[in-house]
CSV table of C-alpha atoms in Angstrom, one decimal:
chain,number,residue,atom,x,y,z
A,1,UNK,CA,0.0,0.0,0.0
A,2,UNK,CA,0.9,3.8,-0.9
A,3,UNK,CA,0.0,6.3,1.1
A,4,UNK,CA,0.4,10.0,-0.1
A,5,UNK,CA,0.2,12.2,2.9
A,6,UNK,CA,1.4,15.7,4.2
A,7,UNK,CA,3.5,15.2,7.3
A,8,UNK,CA,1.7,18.4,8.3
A,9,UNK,CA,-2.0,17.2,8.5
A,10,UNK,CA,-3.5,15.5,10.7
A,11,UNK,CA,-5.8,14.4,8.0
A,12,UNK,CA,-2.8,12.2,6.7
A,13,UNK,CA,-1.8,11.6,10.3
A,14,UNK,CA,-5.1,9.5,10.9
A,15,UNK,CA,-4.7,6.4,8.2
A,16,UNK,CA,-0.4,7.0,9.3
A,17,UNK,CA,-1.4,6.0,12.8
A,18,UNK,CA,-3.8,3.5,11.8
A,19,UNK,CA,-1.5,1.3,9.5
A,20,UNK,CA,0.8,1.9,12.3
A,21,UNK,CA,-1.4,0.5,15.1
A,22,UNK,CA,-2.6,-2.5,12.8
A,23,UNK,CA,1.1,-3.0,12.0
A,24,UNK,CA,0.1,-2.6,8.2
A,25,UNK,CA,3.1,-1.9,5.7
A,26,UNK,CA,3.1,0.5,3.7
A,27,UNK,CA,5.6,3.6,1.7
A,28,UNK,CA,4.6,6.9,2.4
A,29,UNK,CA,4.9,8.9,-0.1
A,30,UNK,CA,5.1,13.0,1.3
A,31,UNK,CA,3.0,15.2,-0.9
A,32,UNK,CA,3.5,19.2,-0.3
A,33,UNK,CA,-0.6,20.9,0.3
A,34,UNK,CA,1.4,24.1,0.6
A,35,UNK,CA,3.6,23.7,-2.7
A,36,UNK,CA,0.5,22.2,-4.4
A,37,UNK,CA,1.5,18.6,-5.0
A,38,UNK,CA,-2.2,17.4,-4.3
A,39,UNK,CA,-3.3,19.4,-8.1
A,40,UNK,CA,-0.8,18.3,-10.1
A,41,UNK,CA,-2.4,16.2,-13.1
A,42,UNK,CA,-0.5,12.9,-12.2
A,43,UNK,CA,-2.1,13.2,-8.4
A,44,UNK,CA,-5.8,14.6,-9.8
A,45,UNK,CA,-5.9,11.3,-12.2
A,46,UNK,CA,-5.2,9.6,-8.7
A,47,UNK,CA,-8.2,11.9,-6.6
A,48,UNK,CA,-10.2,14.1,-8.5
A,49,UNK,CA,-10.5,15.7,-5.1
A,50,UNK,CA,-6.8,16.9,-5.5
A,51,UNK,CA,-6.9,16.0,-1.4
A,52,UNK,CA,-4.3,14.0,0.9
A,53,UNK,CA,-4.9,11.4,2.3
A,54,UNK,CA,-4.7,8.8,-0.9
A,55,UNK,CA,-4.2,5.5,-0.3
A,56,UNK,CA,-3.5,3.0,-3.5
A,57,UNK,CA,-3.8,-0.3,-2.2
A,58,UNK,CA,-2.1,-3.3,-3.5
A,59,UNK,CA,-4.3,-4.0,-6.3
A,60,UNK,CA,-3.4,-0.5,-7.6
A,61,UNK,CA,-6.7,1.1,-6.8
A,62,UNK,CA,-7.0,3.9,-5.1
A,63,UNK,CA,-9.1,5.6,-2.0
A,64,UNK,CA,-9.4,8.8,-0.6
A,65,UNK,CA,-11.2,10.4,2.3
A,66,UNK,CA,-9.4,10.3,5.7
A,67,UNK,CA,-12.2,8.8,7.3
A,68,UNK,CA,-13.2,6.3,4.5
A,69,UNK,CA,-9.4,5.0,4.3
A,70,UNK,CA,-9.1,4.2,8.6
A,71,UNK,CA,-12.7,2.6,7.9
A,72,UNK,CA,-11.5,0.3,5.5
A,73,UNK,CA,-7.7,-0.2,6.8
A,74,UNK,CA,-9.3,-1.0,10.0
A,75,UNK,CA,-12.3,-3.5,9.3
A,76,UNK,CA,-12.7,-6.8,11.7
A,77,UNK,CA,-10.0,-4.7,13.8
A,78,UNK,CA,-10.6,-3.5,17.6
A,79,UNK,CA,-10.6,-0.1,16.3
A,80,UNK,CA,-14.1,-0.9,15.3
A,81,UNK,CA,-17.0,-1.9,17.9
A,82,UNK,CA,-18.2,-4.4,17.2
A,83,UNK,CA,-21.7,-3.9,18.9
A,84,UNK,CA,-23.8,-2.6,16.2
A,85,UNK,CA,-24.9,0.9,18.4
A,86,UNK,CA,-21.2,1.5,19.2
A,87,UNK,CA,-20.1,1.2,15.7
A,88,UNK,CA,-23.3,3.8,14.5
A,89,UNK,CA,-22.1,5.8,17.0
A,90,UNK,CA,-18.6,6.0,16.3
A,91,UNK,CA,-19.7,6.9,12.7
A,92,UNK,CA,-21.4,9.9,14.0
A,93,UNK,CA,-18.2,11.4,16.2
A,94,UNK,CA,-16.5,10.7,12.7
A,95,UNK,CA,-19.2,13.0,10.5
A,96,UNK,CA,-19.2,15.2,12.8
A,97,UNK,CA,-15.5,15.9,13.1
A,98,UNK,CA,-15.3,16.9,9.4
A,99,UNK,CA,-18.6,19.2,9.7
A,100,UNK,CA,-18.1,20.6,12.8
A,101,UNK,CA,-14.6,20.2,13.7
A,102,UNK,CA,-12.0,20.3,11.1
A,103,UNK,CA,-13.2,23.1,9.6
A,104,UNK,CA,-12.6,25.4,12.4
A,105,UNK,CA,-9.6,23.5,15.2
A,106,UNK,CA,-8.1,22.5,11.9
A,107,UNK,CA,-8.4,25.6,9.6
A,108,UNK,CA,-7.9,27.9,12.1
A,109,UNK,CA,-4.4,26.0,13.1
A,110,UNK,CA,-3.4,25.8,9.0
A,111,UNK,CA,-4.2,29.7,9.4
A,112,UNK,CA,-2.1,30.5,12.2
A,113,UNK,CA,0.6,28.0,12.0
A,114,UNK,CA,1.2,27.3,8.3
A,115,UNK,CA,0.3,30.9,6.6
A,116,UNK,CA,1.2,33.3,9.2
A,117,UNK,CA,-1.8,34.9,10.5
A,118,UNK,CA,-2.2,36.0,14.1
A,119,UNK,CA,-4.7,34.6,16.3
A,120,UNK,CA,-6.5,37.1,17.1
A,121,UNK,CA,-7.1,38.2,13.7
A,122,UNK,CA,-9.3,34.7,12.6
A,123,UNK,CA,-12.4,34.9,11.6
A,124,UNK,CA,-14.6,34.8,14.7
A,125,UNK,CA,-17.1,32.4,13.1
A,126,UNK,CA,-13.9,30.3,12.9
A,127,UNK,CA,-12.9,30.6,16.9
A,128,UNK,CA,-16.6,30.8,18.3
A,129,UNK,CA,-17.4,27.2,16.2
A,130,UNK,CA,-14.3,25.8,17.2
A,131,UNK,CA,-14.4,26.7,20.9
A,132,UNK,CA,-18.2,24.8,20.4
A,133,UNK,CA,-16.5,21.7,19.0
A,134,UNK,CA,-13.8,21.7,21.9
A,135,UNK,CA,-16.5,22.2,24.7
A,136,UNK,CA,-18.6,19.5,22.9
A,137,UNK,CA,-15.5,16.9,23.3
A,138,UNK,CA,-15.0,18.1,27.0
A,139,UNK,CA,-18.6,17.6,28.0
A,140,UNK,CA,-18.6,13.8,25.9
A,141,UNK,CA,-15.7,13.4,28.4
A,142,UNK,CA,-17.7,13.2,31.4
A,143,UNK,CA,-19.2,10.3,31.4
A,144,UNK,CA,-16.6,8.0,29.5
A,145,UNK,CA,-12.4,7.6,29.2
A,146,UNK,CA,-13.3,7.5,25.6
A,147,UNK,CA,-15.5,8.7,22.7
A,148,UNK,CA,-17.8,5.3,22.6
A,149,UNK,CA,-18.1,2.4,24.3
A,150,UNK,CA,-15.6,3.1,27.1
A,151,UNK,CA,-12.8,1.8,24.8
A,152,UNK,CA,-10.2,3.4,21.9
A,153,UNK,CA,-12.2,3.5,18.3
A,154,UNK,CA,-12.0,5.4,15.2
A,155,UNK,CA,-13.6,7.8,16.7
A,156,UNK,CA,-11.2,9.3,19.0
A,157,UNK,CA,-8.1,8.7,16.3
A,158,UNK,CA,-10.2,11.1,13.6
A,159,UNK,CA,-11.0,13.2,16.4
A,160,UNK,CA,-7.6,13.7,18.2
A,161,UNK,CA,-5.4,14.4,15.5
A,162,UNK,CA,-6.2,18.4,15.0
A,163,UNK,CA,-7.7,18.8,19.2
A,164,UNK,CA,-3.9,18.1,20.4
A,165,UNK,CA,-2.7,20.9,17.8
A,166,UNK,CA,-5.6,22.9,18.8
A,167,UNK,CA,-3.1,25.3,20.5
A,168,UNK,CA,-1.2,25.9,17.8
A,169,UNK,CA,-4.6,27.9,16.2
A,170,UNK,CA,-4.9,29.8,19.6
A,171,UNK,CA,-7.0,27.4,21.1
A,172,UNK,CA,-6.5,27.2,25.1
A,173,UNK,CA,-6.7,23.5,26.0
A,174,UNK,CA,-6.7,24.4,29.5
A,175,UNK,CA,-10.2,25.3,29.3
A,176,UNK,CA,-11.0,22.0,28.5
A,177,UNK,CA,-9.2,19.5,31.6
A,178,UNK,CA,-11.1,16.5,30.2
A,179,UNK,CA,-10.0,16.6,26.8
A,180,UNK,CA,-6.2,17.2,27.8
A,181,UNK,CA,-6.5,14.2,30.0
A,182,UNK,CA,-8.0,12.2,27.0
A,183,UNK,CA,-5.2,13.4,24.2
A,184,UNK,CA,-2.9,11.7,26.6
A,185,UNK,CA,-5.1,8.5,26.6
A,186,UNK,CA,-5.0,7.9,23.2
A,187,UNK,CA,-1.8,9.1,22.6
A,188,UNK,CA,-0.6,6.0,24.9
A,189,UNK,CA,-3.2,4.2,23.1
A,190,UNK,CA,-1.7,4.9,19.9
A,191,UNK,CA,2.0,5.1,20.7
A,192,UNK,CA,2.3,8.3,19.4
A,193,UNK,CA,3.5,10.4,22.8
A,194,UNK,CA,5.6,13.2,21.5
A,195,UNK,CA,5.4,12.6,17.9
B,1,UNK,CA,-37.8,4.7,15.6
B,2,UNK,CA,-38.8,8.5,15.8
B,3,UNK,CA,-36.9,10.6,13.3
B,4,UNK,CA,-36.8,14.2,14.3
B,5,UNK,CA,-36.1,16.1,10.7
B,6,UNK,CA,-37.2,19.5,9.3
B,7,UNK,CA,-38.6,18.7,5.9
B,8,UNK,CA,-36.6,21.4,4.1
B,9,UNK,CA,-33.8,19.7,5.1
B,10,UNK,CA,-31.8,17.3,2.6
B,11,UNK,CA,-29.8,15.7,5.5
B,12,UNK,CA,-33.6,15.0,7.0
B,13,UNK,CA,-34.6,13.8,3.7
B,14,UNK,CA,-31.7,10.9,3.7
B,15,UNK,CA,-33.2,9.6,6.8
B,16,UNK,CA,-36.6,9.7,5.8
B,17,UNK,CA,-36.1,8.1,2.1
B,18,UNK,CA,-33.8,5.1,3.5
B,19,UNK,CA,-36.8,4.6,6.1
B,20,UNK,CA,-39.0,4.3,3.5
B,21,UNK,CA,-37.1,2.4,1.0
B,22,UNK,CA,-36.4,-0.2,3.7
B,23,UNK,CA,-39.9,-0.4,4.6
B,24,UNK,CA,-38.7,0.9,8.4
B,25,UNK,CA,-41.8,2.0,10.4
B,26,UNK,CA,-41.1,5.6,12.2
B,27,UNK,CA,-43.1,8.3,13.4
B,28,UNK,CA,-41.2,11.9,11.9
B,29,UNK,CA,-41.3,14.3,14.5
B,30,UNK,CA,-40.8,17.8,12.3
B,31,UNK,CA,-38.7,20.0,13.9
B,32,UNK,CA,-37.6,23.4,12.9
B,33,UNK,CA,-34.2,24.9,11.9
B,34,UNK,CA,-35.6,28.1,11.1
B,35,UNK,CA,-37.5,28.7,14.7
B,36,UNK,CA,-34.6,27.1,16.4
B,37,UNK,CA,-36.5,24.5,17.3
B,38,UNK,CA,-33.3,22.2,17.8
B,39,UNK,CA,-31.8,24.8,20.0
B,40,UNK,CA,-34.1,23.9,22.9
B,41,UNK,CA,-32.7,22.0,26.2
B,42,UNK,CA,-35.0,19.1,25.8
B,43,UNK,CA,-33.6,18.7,22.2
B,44,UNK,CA,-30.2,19.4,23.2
B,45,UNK,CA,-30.3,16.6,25.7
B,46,UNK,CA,-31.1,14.3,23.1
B,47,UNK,CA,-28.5,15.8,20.8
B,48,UNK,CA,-26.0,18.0,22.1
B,49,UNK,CA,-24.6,19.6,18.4
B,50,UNK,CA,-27.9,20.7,18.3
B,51,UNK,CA,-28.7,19.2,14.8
B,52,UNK,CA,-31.3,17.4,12.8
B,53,UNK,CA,-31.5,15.2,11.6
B,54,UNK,CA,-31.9,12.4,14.8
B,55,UNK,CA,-33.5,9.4,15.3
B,56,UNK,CA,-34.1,8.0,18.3
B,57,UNK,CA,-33.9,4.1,18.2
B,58,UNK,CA,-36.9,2.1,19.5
B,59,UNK,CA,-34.8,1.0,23.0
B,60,UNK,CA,-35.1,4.9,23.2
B,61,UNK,CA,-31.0,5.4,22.3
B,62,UNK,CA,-30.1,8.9,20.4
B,63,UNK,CA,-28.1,8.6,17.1
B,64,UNK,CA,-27.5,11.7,15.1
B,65,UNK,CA,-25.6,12.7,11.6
B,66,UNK,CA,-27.1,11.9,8.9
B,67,UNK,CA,-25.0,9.8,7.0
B,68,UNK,CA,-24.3,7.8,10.3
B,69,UNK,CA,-27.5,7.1,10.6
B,70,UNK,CA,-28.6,5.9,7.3
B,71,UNK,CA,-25.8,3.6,7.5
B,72,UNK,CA,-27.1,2.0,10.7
B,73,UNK,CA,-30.5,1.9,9.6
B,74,UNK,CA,-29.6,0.3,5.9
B,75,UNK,CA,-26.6,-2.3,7.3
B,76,UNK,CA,-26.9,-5.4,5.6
B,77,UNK,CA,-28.8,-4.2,3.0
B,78,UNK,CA,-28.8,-3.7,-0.6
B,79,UNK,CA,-27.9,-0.4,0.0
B,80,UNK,CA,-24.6,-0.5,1.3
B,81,UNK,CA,-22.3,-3.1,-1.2
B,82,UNK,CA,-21.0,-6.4,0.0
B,83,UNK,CA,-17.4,-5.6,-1.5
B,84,UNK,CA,-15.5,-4.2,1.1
B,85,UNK,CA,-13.4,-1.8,-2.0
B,86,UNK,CA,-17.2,-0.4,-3.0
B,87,UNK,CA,-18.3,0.2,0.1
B,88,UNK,CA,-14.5,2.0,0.9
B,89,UNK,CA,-15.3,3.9,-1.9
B,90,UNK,CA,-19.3,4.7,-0.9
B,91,UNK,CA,-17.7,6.0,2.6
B,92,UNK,CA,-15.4,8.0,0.7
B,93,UNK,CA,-18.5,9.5,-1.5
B,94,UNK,CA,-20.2,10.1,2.3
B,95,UNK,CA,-17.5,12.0,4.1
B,96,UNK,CA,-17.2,14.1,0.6
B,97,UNK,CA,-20.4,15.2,0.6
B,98,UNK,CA,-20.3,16.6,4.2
B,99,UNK,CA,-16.9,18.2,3.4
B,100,UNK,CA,-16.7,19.2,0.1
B,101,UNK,CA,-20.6,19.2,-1.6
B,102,UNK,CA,-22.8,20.1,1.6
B,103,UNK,CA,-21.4,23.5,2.7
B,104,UNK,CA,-21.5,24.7,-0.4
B,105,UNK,CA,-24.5,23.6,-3.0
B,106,UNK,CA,-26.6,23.3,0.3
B,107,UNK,CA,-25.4,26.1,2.2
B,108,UNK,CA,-26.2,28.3,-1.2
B,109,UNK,CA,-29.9,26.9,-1.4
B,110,UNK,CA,-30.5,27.5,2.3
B,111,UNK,CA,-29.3,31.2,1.8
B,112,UNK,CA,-31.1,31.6,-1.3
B,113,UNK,CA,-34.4,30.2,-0.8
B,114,UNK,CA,-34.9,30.3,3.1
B,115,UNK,CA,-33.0,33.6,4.1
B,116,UNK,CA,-34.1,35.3,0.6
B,117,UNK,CA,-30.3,36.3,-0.4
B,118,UNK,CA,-30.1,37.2,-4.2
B,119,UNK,CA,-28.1,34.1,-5.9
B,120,UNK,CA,-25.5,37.1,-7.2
B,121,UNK,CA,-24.9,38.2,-3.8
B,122,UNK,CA,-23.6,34.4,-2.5
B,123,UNK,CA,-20.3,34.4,-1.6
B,124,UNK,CA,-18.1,34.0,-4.4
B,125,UNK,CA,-16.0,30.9,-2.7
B,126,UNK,CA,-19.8,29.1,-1.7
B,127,UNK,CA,-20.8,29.4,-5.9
B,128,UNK,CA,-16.9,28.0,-6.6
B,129,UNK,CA,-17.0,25.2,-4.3
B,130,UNK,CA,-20.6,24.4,-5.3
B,131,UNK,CA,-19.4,23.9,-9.0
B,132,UNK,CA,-16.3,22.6,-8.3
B,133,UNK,CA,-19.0,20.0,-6.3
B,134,UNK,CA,-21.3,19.7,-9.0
B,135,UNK,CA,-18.2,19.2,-11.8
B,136,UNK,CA,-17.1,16.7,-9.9
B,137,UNK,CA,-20.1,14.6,-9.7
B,138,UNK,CA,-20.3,15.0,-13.4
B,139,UNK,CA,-17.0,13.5,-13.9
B,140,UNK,CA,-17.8,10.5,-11.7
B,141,UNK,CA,-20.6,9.8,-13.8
B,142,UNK,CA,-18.9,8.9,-17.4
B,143,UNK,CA,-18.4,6.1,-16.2
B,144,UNK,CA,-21.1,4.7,-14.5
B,145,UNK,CA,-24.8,4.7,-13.8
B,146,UNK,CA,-24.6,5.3,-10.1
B,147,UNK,CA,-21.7,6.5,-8.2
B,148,UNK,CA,-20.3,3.2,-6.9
B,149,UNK,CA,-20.3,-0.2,-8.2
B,150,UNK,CA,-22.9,0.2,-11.1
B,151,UNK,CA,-25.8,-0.1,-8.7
B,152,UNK,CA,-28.1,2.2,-6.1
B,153,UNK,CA,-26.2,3.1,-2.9
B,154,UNK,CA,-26.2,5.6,0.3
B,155,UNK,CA,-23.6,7.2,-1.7
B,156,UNK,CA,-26.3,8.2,-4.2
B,157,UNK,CA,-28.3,8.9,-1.5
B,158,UNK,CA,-26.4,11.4,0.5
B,159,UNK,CA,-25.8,12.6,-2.6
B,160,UNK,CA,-28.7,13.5,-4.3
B,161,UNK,CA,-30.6,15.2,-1.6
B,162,UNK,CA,-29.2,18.7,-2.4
B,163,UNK,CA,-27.9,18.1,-5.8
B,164,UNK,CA,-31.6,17.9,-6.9
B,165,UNK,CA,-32.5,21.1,-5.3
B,166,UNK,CA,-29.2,22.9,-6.2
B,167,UNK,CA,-31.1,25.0,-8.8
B,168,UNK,CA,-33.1,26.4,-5.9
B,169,UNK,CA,-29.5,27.8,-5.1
B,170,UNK,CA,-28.9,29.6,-8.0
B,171,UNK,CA,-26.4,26.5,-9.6
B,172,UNK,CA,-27.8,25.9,-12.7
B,173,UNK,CA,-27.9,21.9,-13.7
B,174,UNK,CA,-28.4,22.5,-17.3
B,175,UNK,CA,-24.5,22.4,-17.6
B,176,UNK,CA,-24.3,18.9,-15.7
B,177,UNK,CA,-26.1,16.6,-18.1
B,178,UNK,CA,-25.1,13.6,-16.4
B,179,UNK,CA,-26.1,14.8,-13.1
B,180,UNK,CA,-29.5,15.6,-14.1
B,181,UNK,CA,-29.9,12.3,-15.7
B,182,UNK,CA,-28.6,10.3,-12.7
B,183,UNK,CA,-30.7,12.5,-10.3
B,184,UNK,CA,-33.2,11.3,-12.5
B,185,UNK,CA,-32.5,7.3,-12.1
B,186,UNK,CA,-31.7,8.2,-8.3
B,187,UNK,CA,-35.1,9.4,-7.5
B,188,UNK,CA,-37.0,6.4,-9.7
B,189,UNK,CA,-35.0,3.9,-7.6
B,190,UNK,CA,-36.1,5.7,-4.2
B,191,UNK,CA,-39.5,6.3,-5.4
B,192,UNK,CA,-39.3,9.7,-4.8
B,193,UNK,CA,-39.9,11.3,-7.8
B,194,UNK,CA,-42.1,14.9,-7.2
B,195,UNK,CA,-41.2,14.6,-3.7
């Protein structure tokens, strides 16, 4: 399996981490968002979508969509519930995350981080909708260690990888002591302390 | 199953037109976007993003996002293919949608025809996106009757919902001839024509 990531988004990060958990080979293959790798006419034959993730499994066919790849990398793995509910449920953390999350902890963090802007000059629809999503997470947090099912799933890989870089879009985690404890919980979970 | 959607809601739709197809009884519970009707504590207790659509299952356990909850409704049907690459590839279709189609082609019709924004006064990145969408979709189709596997999927169905009413947007389908044809075949196999 290729996979054709940006060492820079958390997007790629997600189906890095799973093929890393399932112990699934594969080359990566670094492709540039910021010097435009993803719209060259080679890559757009590969994903019309001119996005990273790609995967091109061994057959030679491809897949895109972050959350569609760990889906599929991770079926009839524990990363999946396997109680029906569970499974339904981690499916809505994962919607939700590009609707409702992404869009804001992530953008405002490319923003900030990768083309210069300050903070405090984001959009405020970005920092009000993102400051919703983080307080969403936190209040989930009460009642379990993790997103569903009291156990590691998709759910909190998709949903971790742009909350612990959150700061780096001038987020405060310490607002939210539930979600800093849990970035640390599946970071163990996923062997990725530090990286 | 009680399905809380707003009618004018294509997310809502998806819910209701996999009920139906399935031959799933429910009793829709129509619930306002417009009067904020989703924004109240009892519905936020049920659904804390404050969204429709949600169902709530009969052993009275919440489940919201649409496409999440069209997939737990239509598992191990005809719906969703037996091939584990088609049904990678109707997830990646899914999470497109709610990334890269939604938030534009539906955000512009919700604008236009609920808020009463002139089409020319959308914002110029919303009518981009929504083409880029629509082109998109056009270019899937050369190839094939549906958009995975050569037969009727929730890929179609996630799909269609706000392609068919993108005109009410200001998006005009007469330069996607093989979208209009394949919302055509879409709505045949869901019944749903002149819905």
């Amino acid at each position: 399996m290729k996979i054709y990531g940006d060492s820079i988004s958390g997007n790629c990060l997600k189906v890095k981490w799973v093929a890393d958990s399932l112990g699934l080979p594969y080359n990566w293959i670094e492709t540039s968002v910021l010097t435009a790798e993803t719209r060259t006419a080679q890559f757009l034959a590969m994903n019309p979508a001119g996005q990273v993730p790609l995967v091109v499994l061994g057959d030679g066919r491809p897949l895109a969509q972050s959350n569609a790849i760990i889906l599929h990398l991770a079926e009839g793995s524990g990363l999946i519930p396997a109680d029906a509910y569970d499974r339904a449920k981690m499916l809505e953390w994962m919607f939700w995350e590009q609707y409702s999350h992404e869009p804001y902890v992530a953008v405002a963090r490319f923003q900030v981080r990768y083309l210069g802007k300050p903070a405090d000059e984001l959009e405020a629809r970005i920092v009000e909708r993102g400051r919703a999503a983080l307080q969403r997470l936190e209040d989930a947090l009460v009642a379990s260690a993790f997103l569903v099912g009291g156990a590691l799933s998709l759910a909190d890989v998709a949903l971790v990888v742009y909350t612990r870089v959150a700061p780096e879009g001038g987020f405060d985690l310490t607002d939210y002591p539930r979600v800093r404890a849990w970035i640390v919980r599946v970071e163990q979970a996923l062997d990725i302390t530090g990286r």
